[in-house]
Short mmCIF file of C-alpha atoms and ligand atoms in Angstrom, two decimals:
data_model
loop_
_atom_site.label_atom_id
_atom_site.label_comp_id
_atom_site.label_asym_id
_atom_site.label_seq_id
_atom_site.Cartn_x
_atom_site.Cartn_y
_atom_site.Cartn_z
CA MET A 15 322.43 78.57 50.51
CA ALA A 16 324.69 80.51 52.99
CA LYS A 17 326.54 78.30 55.46
CA LYS A 18 325.29 78.46 58.91
CA GLU A 19 327.46 80.04 61.46
CA ILE A 20 327.52 78.24 65.02
CA LEU A 21 329.00 79.90 68.03
CA VAL A 22 330.93 77.28 69.91
CA THR A 23 331.77 78.44 73.73
CA GLY A 24 334.63 76.56 75.19
CA GLY A 25 335.19 75.49 71.54
CA LEU A 26 339.08 75.00 72.16
CA GLY A 27 338.32 72.54 74.89
CA TYR A 28 338.39 68.89 74.65
CA ILE A 29 334.80 68.03 73.31
CA GLY A 30 334.66 71.63 71.78
CA SER A 31 337.49 71.12 69.42
CA HIS A 32 336.51 67.66 67.99
CA THR A 33 332.96 69.24 67.60
CA VAL A 34 334.26 72.10 65.58
CA VAL A 35 336.19 69.52 63.39
CA GLU A 36 332.83 67.81 62.62
CA LEU A 37 331.03 71.11 62.25
CA ILE A 38 333.52 72.31 59.57
CA LYS A 39 333.28 68.75 57.94
CA ASN A 40 329.60 69.13 57.66
CA ASP A 41 329.86 72.70 56.17
CA TYR A 42 328.92 74.89 59.16
CA VAL A 43 330.98 77.82 60.02
CA PRO A 44 332.12 77.66 63.68
CA VAL A 45 332.86 80.96 65.56
CA ILE A 46 334.96 79.87 68.83
CA VAL A 47 334.88 81.94 71.89
CA ASP A 48 336.79 80.64 74.76
CA ASN A 49 338.62 82.34 77.76
CA LEU A 50 341.59 79.94 77.59
CA CYS A 51 341.36 78.99 81.31
CA ASN A 52 341.47 75.13 80.44
CA SER A 53 342.79 75.18 76.63
CA LYS A 54 345.33 76.55 74.39
CA THR A 55 345.47 78.44 71.18
CA GLU A 56 347.45 75.62 69.66
CA VAL A 57 344.31 73.83 69.16
CA LEU A 58 343.43 76.17 66.28
CA ASN A 59 346.59 74.98 64.30
CA ARG A 60 345.56 71.42 64.83
CA ILE A 61 341.97 72.00 63.61
CA GLU A 62 343.63 73.74 60.69
CA THR A 63 345.62 70.81 59.93
CA ILE A 64 342.75 68.22 60.08
CA THR A 65 340.23 70.27 58.20
CA GLY A 66 342.10 72.84 56.07
CA VAL A 67 340.04 75.64 57.60
CA ARG A 68 341.06 77.99 60.55
CA PRO A 69 337.98 78.70 62.53
CA GLU A 70 337.57 82.27 63.74
CA PHE A 71 338.50 82.58 67.52
CA ILE A 72 337.67 85.33 69.88
CA GLU A 73 339.22 85.10 73.36
CA LEU A 74 336.68 86.20 75.93
CA ASP A 75 334.84 85.24 79.17
CA VAL A 76 331.34 84.00 78.20
CA ARG A 77 330.28 86.16 81.50
CA ASP A 78 331.82 89.43 79.73
CA GLU A 79 328.38 90.50 78.30
CA ALA A 80 329.65 93.43 76.27
CA ALA A 81 332.44 91.32 74.60
CA LEU A 82 329.85 88.67 73.94
CA ASP A 83 327.33 90.73 72.44
CA LYS A 84 329.87 92.27 70.12
CA VAL A 85 330.43 88.64 68.73
CA PHE A 86 326.59 88.16 68.09
CA LYS A 87 326.52 91.58 66.15
CA ALA A 88 329.36 90.87 63.92
CA HIS A 89 327.87 87.57 62.81
CA HIS A 90 324.82 85.79 61.92
CA ILE A 91 324.59 83.15 64.39
CA PHE A 92 322.13 80.24 63.85
CA ALA A 93 322.81 78.34 66.91
CA VAL A 94 324.93 78.13 69.93
CA ILE A 95 326.84 75.19 71.33
CA HIS A 96 327.35 76.02 74.96
CA PHE A 97 330.58 73.86 76.24
CA ALA A 98 332.20 76.70 78.09
CA GLY A 99 332.33 75.60 81.97
CA LEU A 100 334.46 74.30 84.55
CA LYS A 101 334.17 70.58 84.84
CA SER A 102 336.46 69.22 87.96
CA VAL A 103 334.33 67.59 90.59
CA GLY A 104 337.00 67.85 93.23
CA GLU A 105 337.73 71.33 92.59
CA SER A 106 334.00 72.21 92.88
CA VAL A 107 333.88 71.01 96.25
CA GLN A 108 336.80 73.13 97.10
CA LYS A 109 335.52 76.19 95.45
CA PRO A 110 331.56 76.06 94.96
CA ASP A 111 331.28 79.76 94.56
CA LEU A 112 333.63 79.67 91.35
CA TYR A 113 331.72 76.87 89.97
CA TYR A 114 328.21 78.53 90.43
CA ASP A 115 329.68 81.78 89.25
CA ASN A 116 331.33 80.28 85.98
CA ASN A 117 328.93 77.62 84.93
CA ILE A 118 325.67 79.23 85.84
CA GLY A 119 326.96 82.88 85.34
CA SER A 120 328.13 82.23 81.79
CA SER A 121 324.99 80.37 81.03
CA ASN A 122 322.63 83.34 82.27
CA VAL A 123 324.77 85.99 80.29
CA LEU A 124 324.70 83.88 77.08
CA LEU A 125 320.97 83.34 77.14
CA LYS A 126 320.54 87.25 77.66
CA VAL A 127 322.73 87.94 74.92
CA MET A 128 321.06 85.31 72.71
CA LYS A 129 317.68 87.01 73.64
CA ASP A 130 318.84 90.39 72.75
CA ASN A 131 320.23 89.29 69.42
CA GLY A 132 317.10 87.01 68.57
CA VAL A 133 319.04 83.63 68.40
CA LYS A 134 316.71 81.02 69.16
CA ASN A 135 318.66 77.68 68.97
CA ILE A 136 321.13 76.21 71.67
CA VAL A 137 322.73 73.10 72.60
CA PHE A 138 323.76 72.76 76.17
CA SER A 139 326.63 70.42 77.42
CA SER A 140 324.91 68.59 80.43
CA SER A 141 326.27 65.46 82.00
CA ALA A 142 325.13 62.11 83.24
CA THR A 143 325.94 63.45 86.56
CA VAL A 144 322.96 65.18 86.78
CA TYR A 145 321.18 61.84 87.55
CA GLY A 146 323.09 61.57 90.79
CA GLU A 147 323.18 57.89 92.24
CA PRO A 148 321.15 55.87 89.89
CA LYS A 149 318.27 53.97 91.34
CA ARG A 150 318.61 51.61 88.14
CA VAL A 151 320.61 51.33 85.02
CA PRO A 152 320.42 51.95 82.26
CA LEU A 153 319.54 55.61 82.76
CA TYR A 154 316.70 56.97 80.57
CA GLU A 155 316.25 60.93 80.04
CA SER A 156 312.78 60.64 81.83
CA ASP A 157 314.70 59.33 85.18
CA PRO A 158 314.71 61.83 87.92
CA ILE A 159 317.73 64.39 88.06
CA GLY A 160 318.79 66.13 91.05
CA GLU A 161 320.02 64.74 94.34
CA THR A 162 323.66 65.69 93.23
CA THR A 163 326.70 64.98 95.21
CA ASN A 164 328.99 67.97 94.47
CA PRO A 165 328.72 71.62 93.24
CA TYR A 166 329.71 70.84 89.62
CA ALA A 167 326.89 68.51 89.10
CA GLU A 168 324.54 70.91 90.77
CA THR A 169 325.58 73.66 88.27
CA LYS A 170 324.58 71.12 85.43
CA VAL A 171 321.21 70.49 87.05
CA ARG A 172 320.35 74.01 87.85
CA ILE A 173 321.27 75.31 84.09
CA GLU A 174 318.93 72.59 82.88
CA TYR A 175 316.27 74.01 84.99
CA ILE A 176 317.03 77.46 83.76
CA LEU A 177 316.53 76.05 80.10
CA LYS A 178 313.51 74.23 80.78
CA ASP A 179 311.80 77.43 82.20
CA LEU A 180 313.05 79.33 79.41
CA ALA A 181 311.50 76.70 76.84
CA LYS A 182 308.10 77.26 78.59
CA GLU A 183 308.53 81.06 78.80
CA ASP A 184 309.47 81.32 75.11
CA PRO A 185 308.03 78.34 72.99
CA SER A 186 309.90 79.94 69.90
CA MET A 187 313.13 78.68 71.52
CA ASN A 188 314.82 75.50 70.51
CA ILE A 189 316.95 74.05 73.17
CA ALA A 190 318.79 70.60 73.12
CA ILE A 191 320.20 69.41 76.44
CA LEU A 192 322.89 66.72 75.77
CA ARG A 193 323.91 64.52 78.78
CA TYR A 194 327.09 63.13 78.00
CA PHE A 195 328.35 59.87 79.82
CA ASN A 196 332.18 59.47 80.06
CA PRO A 197 333.80 60.99 77.01
CA ILE A 198 337.32 59.38 76.19
CA GLY A 199 339.43 58.82 72.93
CA ALA A 200 341.05 61.37 70.82
CA HIS A 201 340.89 62.50 67.01
CA PRO A 202 342.25 59.43 64.92
CA SER A 203 344.96 61.62 63.54
CA GLY A 204 346.57 61.91 66.77
CA LEU A 205 346.49 65.82 66.50
CA MET A 206 343.84 66.29 68.90
CA GLY A 207 342.92 64.93 72.45
CA GLU A 208 342.41 65.43 76.10
CA ASP A 209 345.13 67.75 77.56
CA PRO A 210 344.28 68.04 81.43
CA ARG A 211 346.08 70.37 83.45
CA GLY A 212 348.15 68.81 86.32
CA ILE A 213 347.40 65.21 87.41
CA PRO A 214 344.43 63.94 85.80
CA ASN A 215 341.23 63.11 87.87
CA ASN A 216 339.63 60.85 85.08
CA LEU A 217 340.48 57.33 84.33
CA MET A 218 341.50 57.34 80.74
CA PRO A 219 344.03 60.36 80.97
CA TYR A 220 345.49 58.77 84.06
CA VAL A 221 346.08 55.19 82.25
CA THR A 222 347.73 57.13 79.38
CA GLN A 223 350.10 59.25 81.57
CA VAL A 224 351.06 55.78 83.31
CA ALA A 225 351.42 54.49 79.76
CA VAL A 226 353.61 57.25 78.65
CA GLY A 227 355.77 57.13 81.91
CA LYS A 228 354.68 60.42 83.14
CA LEU A 229 353.01 58.90 86.20
CA PRO A 230 354.38 55.59 87.86
CA GLN A 231 351.09 53.88 88.64
CA LEU A 232 347.51 53.85 88.28
CA GLN A 233 345.36 53.45 91.39
CA VAL A 234 342.17 51.35 90.71
CA PHE A 235 339.51 52.90 93.08
CA GLY A 236 337.88 50.05 94.96
CA ASN A 237 337.19 46.36 93.73
CA ASP A 238 334.38 45.58 96.03
CA TYR A 239 331.56 47.04 94.23
CA PRO A 240 328.47 45.02 93.40
CA THR A 241 329.67 44.54 89.90
CA PRO A 242 330.98 41.21 88.20
CA ASP A 243 334.62 42.12 88.78
CA GLY A 244 334.11 44.63 91.67
CA THR A 245 335.14 47.68 89.98
CA CYS A 246 332.97 50.55 88.83
CA ILE A 247 331.03 50.21 85.43
CA ARG A 248 330.71 53.41 83.33
CA ASP A 249 329.45 54.26 79.62
CA TYR A 250 332.81 55.24 77.85
CA ILE A 251 331.94 57.18 74.62
CA HIS A 252 334.58 58.18 72.19
CA VAL A 253 334.87 61.89 71.74
CA VAL A 254 334.45 62.00 67.83
CA ASP A 255 331.21 60.22 68.33
CA LEU A 256 330.13 62.75 70.81
CA ALA A 257 331.06 65.61 68.45
CA ILE A 258 328.97 64.01 65.53
CA GLY A 259 326.09 63.92 68.00
CA HIS A 260 326.30 67.67 68.09
CA VAL A 261 326.03 67.99 64.34
CA LYS A 262 323.11 65.55 64.61
CA THR A 263 321.54 67.66 67.17
CA LEU A 264 321.89 70.97 65.08
CA ILE A 265 319.98 69.09 62.40
CA LYS A 266 317.16 68.29 64.73
CA LEU A 267 317.04 71.88 65.93
CA GLU A 268 316.27 72.95 62.26
CA GLU A 269 312.91 71.18 62.73
CA LYS A 270 312.26 73.60 65.59
CA PRO A 271 311.50 70.93 68.08
CA GLY A 272 311.38 73.12 71.13
CA LEU A 273 312.92 71.44 74.05
CA VAL A 274 314.73 68.09 73.67
CA ILE A 275 316.90 66.12 75.97
CA TYR A 276 319.14 63.34 74.92
CA ASN A 277 321.57 60.78 76.64
CA LEU A 278 324.87 60.55 74.48
CA GLY A 279 326.81 57.42 75.55
CA THR A 280 327.02 54.12 73.90
CA GLY A 281 324.65 51.97 75.84
CA VAL A 282 327.57 49.74 76.86
CA GLY A 283 328.89 49.46 80.44
CA THR A 284 332.68 48.92 80.87
CA SER A 285 334.20 48.27 84.24
CA VAL A 286 337.75 49.79 85.30
CA LEU A 287 339.47 46.66 85.05
CA GLU A 288 337.92 45.84 81.64
CA LEU A 289 338.94 49.37 80.41
CA ILE A 290 342.53 48.67 81.40
CA ASN A 291 342.62 45.37 79.74
CA ALA A 292 341.39 46.62 76.52
CA PHE A 293 344.13 49.41 76.68
CA GLN A 294 346.72 46.88 77.24
CA LYS A 295 345.32 44.77 74.44
CA ALA A 296 344.67 47.41 71.80
CA ASN A 297 348.35 49.03 72.38
CA ASN A 298 350.29 46.00 73.44
CA ILE A 299 351.32 47.85 76.62
CA LYS A 300 351.27 46.74 80.34
CA ILE A 301 349.76 49.37 82.58
CA ASN A 302 351.07 49.23 86.17
CA TYR A 303 348.10 49.49 88.45
CA ARG A 304 347.13 48.45 92.07
CA ILE A 305 343.63 48.26 93.83
CA VAL A 306 343.26 50.76 96.52
CA GLY A 307 340.07 51.96 98.50
CA ARG A 308 336.95 53.38 96.98
CA ARG A 309 337.12 57.13 96.04
CA PRO A 310 334.21 59.18 97.67
CA GLY A 311 331.39 59.76 95.50
CA ASP A 312 331.78 57.00 93.08
CA VAL A 313 328.84 55.09 91.98
CA PRO A 314 329.09 51.64 91.26
CA GLU A 315 327.32 51.57 87.94
CA ASN A 316 326.28 54.10 85.60
CA TYR A 317 325.43 53.76 81.80
CA ALA A 318 322.89 55.19 79.20
CA ASN A 319 319.79 54.06 77.47
CA CYS A 320 320.51 55.62 74.12
CA ASP A 321 317.27 54.56 72.24
CA LYS A 322 315.85 58.23 72.40
CA ALA A 323 318.95 59.73 70.44
CA LEU A 324 318.79 56.74 67.96
CA LYS A 325 315.16 57.47 67.32
CA GLU A 326 315.11 61.05 66.99
CA ILE A 327 318.39 62.16 65.83
CA GLY A 328 319.64 58.85 64.29
CA PHE A 329 322.69 58.95 66.76
CA LYS A 330 324.60 55.72 67.43
CA ALA A 331 328.14 55.43 68.71
CA GLN A 332 330.29 53.95 65.87
CA TYR A 333 333.53 53.55 68.11
CA ASN A 334 334.00 50.71 70.62
CA ILE A 335 336.16 50.56 73.69
CA VAL A 336 339.16 49.14 71.74
CA ASP A 337 339.07 52.28 69.36
CA CYS A 338 338.85 54.51 72.37
CA CYS A 339 341.91 53.02 73.83
CA ARG A 340 343.75 53.02 70.70
CA ASP A 341 343.03 56.74 69.63
CA SER A 342 343.75 57.75 73.42
CA TRP A 343 347.15 56.21 73.36
CA ASN A 344 347.83 57.52 69.75
CA TRP A 345 347.25 61.08 71.10
CA GLN A 346 349.32 60.70 74.20
CA LYS A 347 352.30 59.12 72.61
CA LYS A 348 352.36 61.64 69.78
CA ASN A 349 351.79 64.64 72.34
CA PRO A 350 353.29 63.57 75.61
CA GLN A 351 353.24 67.00 76.93
CA GLY A 352 349.76 67.64 75.44
CA TYR A 353 349.27 70.87 73.23
CA ASN A 354 352.23 72.73 75.08
CA ASP A 355 352.21 75.97 73.37
P1 NAD B 430 337.17 71.61 78.69
O1 NAD B 430 337.61 72.05 79.95
O2 NAD B 430 338.32 70.79 77.88
O3 NAD B 430 336.76 72.69 77.71
C1 NAD B 430 335.69 73.59 78.13
C2 NAD B 430 336.27 74.97 77.48
O4 NAD B 430 335.52 76.06 78.13
C3 NAD B 430 337.91 75.22 77.97
O5 NAD B 430 338.39 75.44 76.63
C4 NAD B 430 337.82 76.36 78.84
O6 NAD B 430 338.86 77.46 78.67
C5 NAD B 430 336.33 77.16 78.51
N1 NAD B 430 335.76 78.02 79.65
C6 NAD B 430 335.55 77.72 80.68
N2 NAD B 430 334.94 78.68 81.18
C7 NAD B 430 334.74 79.69 80.53
C8 NAD B 430 334.20 81.07 80.44
N3 NAD B 430 333.38 81.57 81.52
N4 NAD B 430 334.32 81.79 79.34
C9 NAD B 430 334.86 81.26 78.21
N5 NAD B 430 335.33 80.04 78.20
C10 NAD B 430 335.44 79.22 79.25
O7 NAD B 430 335.95 70.42 79.02
P2 NAD B 430 335.29 69.38 78.06
O8 NAD B 430 335.74 68.04 78.55
O9 NAD B 430 335.57 69.87 76.45
O10 NAD B 430 333.90 69.80 78.48
C11 NAD B 430 332.89 70.50 77.61
C12 NAD B 430 331.67 70.72 78.42
O11 NAD B 430 331.02 69.36 78.52
C13 NAD B 430 331.53 71.22 80.02
O12 NAD B 430 330.62 71.95 79.89
C14 NAD B 430 331.71 70.12 80.67
O13 NAD B 430 331.04 70.26 81.93
C15 NAD B 430 330.80 69.26 79.96
N6 NAD B 430 330.99 67.67 80.06
C16 NAD B 430 332.11 67.08 80.00
C17 NAD B 430 332.30 66.01 80.50
C18 NAD B 430 333.78 65.18 80.40
O14 NAD B 430 333.76 64.24 81.08
N7 NAD B 430 334.72 65.66 79.67
C19 NAD B 430 331.30 65.15 80.72
C20 NAD B 430 329.99 65.51 80.63
C21 NAD B 430 329.75 66.98 80.43
C1 WQD B 431 335.70 56.38 86.25
C2 WQD B 431 335.96 55.38 86.92
C3 WQD B 431 336.54 55.78 89.22
C4 WQD B 431 340.53 57.44 88.15
C5 WQD B 431 333.58 62.06 85.98
C6 WQD B 431 332.72 63.10 86.39
C7 WQD B 431 331.17 63.36 85.81
C8 WQD B 431 331.91 63.43 84.13
C9 WQD B 431 332.86 62.50 83.66
C10 WQD B 431 331.59 65.76 83.61
C11 WQD B 431 335.46 55.55 88.26
C12 WQD B 431 337.62 55.00 88.43
C13 WQD B 431 339.44 56.92 88.00
C14 WQD B 431 341.65 56.81 88.71
C15 WQD B 431 340.25 54.80 88.87
N1 WQD B 431 332.24 64.60 83.86
N2 WQD B 431 339.13 55.60 88.46
N3 WQD B 431 341.35 55.43 89.01
O1 WQD B 431 333.86 59.44 87.94
O2 WQD B 431 332.59 58.50 86.22
O3 WQD B 431 332.81 60.85 85.95
O4 WQD B 431 333.87 62.25 84.52
O5 WQD B 431 330.36 65.82 83.64
O6 WQD B 431 330.61 64.38 86.14
O7 WQD B 431 332.21 62.98 87.87
O8 WQD B 431 334.87 59.46 85.64
O9 WQD B 431 337.08 58.94 84.82
O10 WQD B 431 336.82 60.08 87.02
O11 WQD B 431 336.09 57.62 86.74
O12 WQD B 431 339.97 53.71 89.42
O13 WQD B 431 342.79 57.22 88.94
O14 WQD B 431 337.57 55.26 87.14
O15 WQD B 431 336.76 55.36 90.40
O16 WQD B 431 334.93 54.16 88.74
P1 WQD B 431 333.40 59.54 86.57
P2 WQD B 431 336.34 59.20 85.94
#
């Protein structure tokens, strides 16, 4: 049987690149499109070193309908995994129009081009952020979404609505909405990982940059939350687990399930201080940190119930927080300047 071609938008980014590796390992043929606004082509060399295969890459903006249509015409695409998007919460507050245009605009163009070319299968990168401030944890897929606190989150909610309406309009579509919790970690080879521009917003890249000496000190945002040690609790999931979750989702789409929604997390909550301690222990490195005030918009506790993904796609995270800390550090120390091409 011919191998299936999978269009991966944003496939040179952090989660996309790890997913491309798992796709190749599972005998799919990824076709990557990316506008390089938050990634580098050096990723292609790394993917080739890990898998022995250099995937096809077309530099384009997903909002460019004509360019995207050409890619669909030149391939026989079985499914699209739609990672392309901007993801900085802070930037989205400063530039909401950019986020609405890029994230929602690219999704609209993509769905139109899929329709024009008769492609019925899509996996969409949503986020735990769609749940807003949780009324209770763990979070279930059936919990209400909306009431978001920033434009980034709002784009994810609105794209989910667009996909849900599309599922009603066209029952032949197969749509998987994946709500990622907090992706961290890196490929165990140390060849691929997260390469944020400028000073990181997220906890793990901040920790690794302190560990490597690029940043002097980590600030822990608040220790007066109603949690056991006072710091916020999150569900950190290894990026390779997340990538494997996409392969399992593609297998599900072959059953033509219509619309499906899964949380992709571990089901385990870890506090900021627990993460710092795990990092120190796993890597035998001291992290210089101090407690400061709360960061506006942070919710005290956020972690997933993952029963649905286990039951329906056989997904269960294999890596624990110590594995995540080891692999994040392995990537950072081998690539102190990131991909740097
Ligand atoms: P990333 O920035 O590393 O990857 C996104 C990629 O999309 C980048 O390579 C970027 O250049 C590309 N891109 C952005 N806009 C584009 C456009 N209009 N056309 C073509 N390419 C475009 O981010 P990531 O962490 O890999 O996240 C992937 C997806 O998962 C995003 O949609 C993000 O919102 C979502 N997500 C990420 C997290 C997280 O914490 N990393 C959590 C939940 C959901
Ligand atoms: C985790 C914890 C911080 C940095 C964000 C997005 C979310 C999703 C994942 C895309 C919090 C604390 C952080 C630091 C700290 N992305 N922290 N010092 O906020 O849970 O989620 O990324 O969809 O939408 O909002 O992740 O890594 O920023 O923070 O103390 O320098 O670490 O306060 O408690 P967050 P994070």
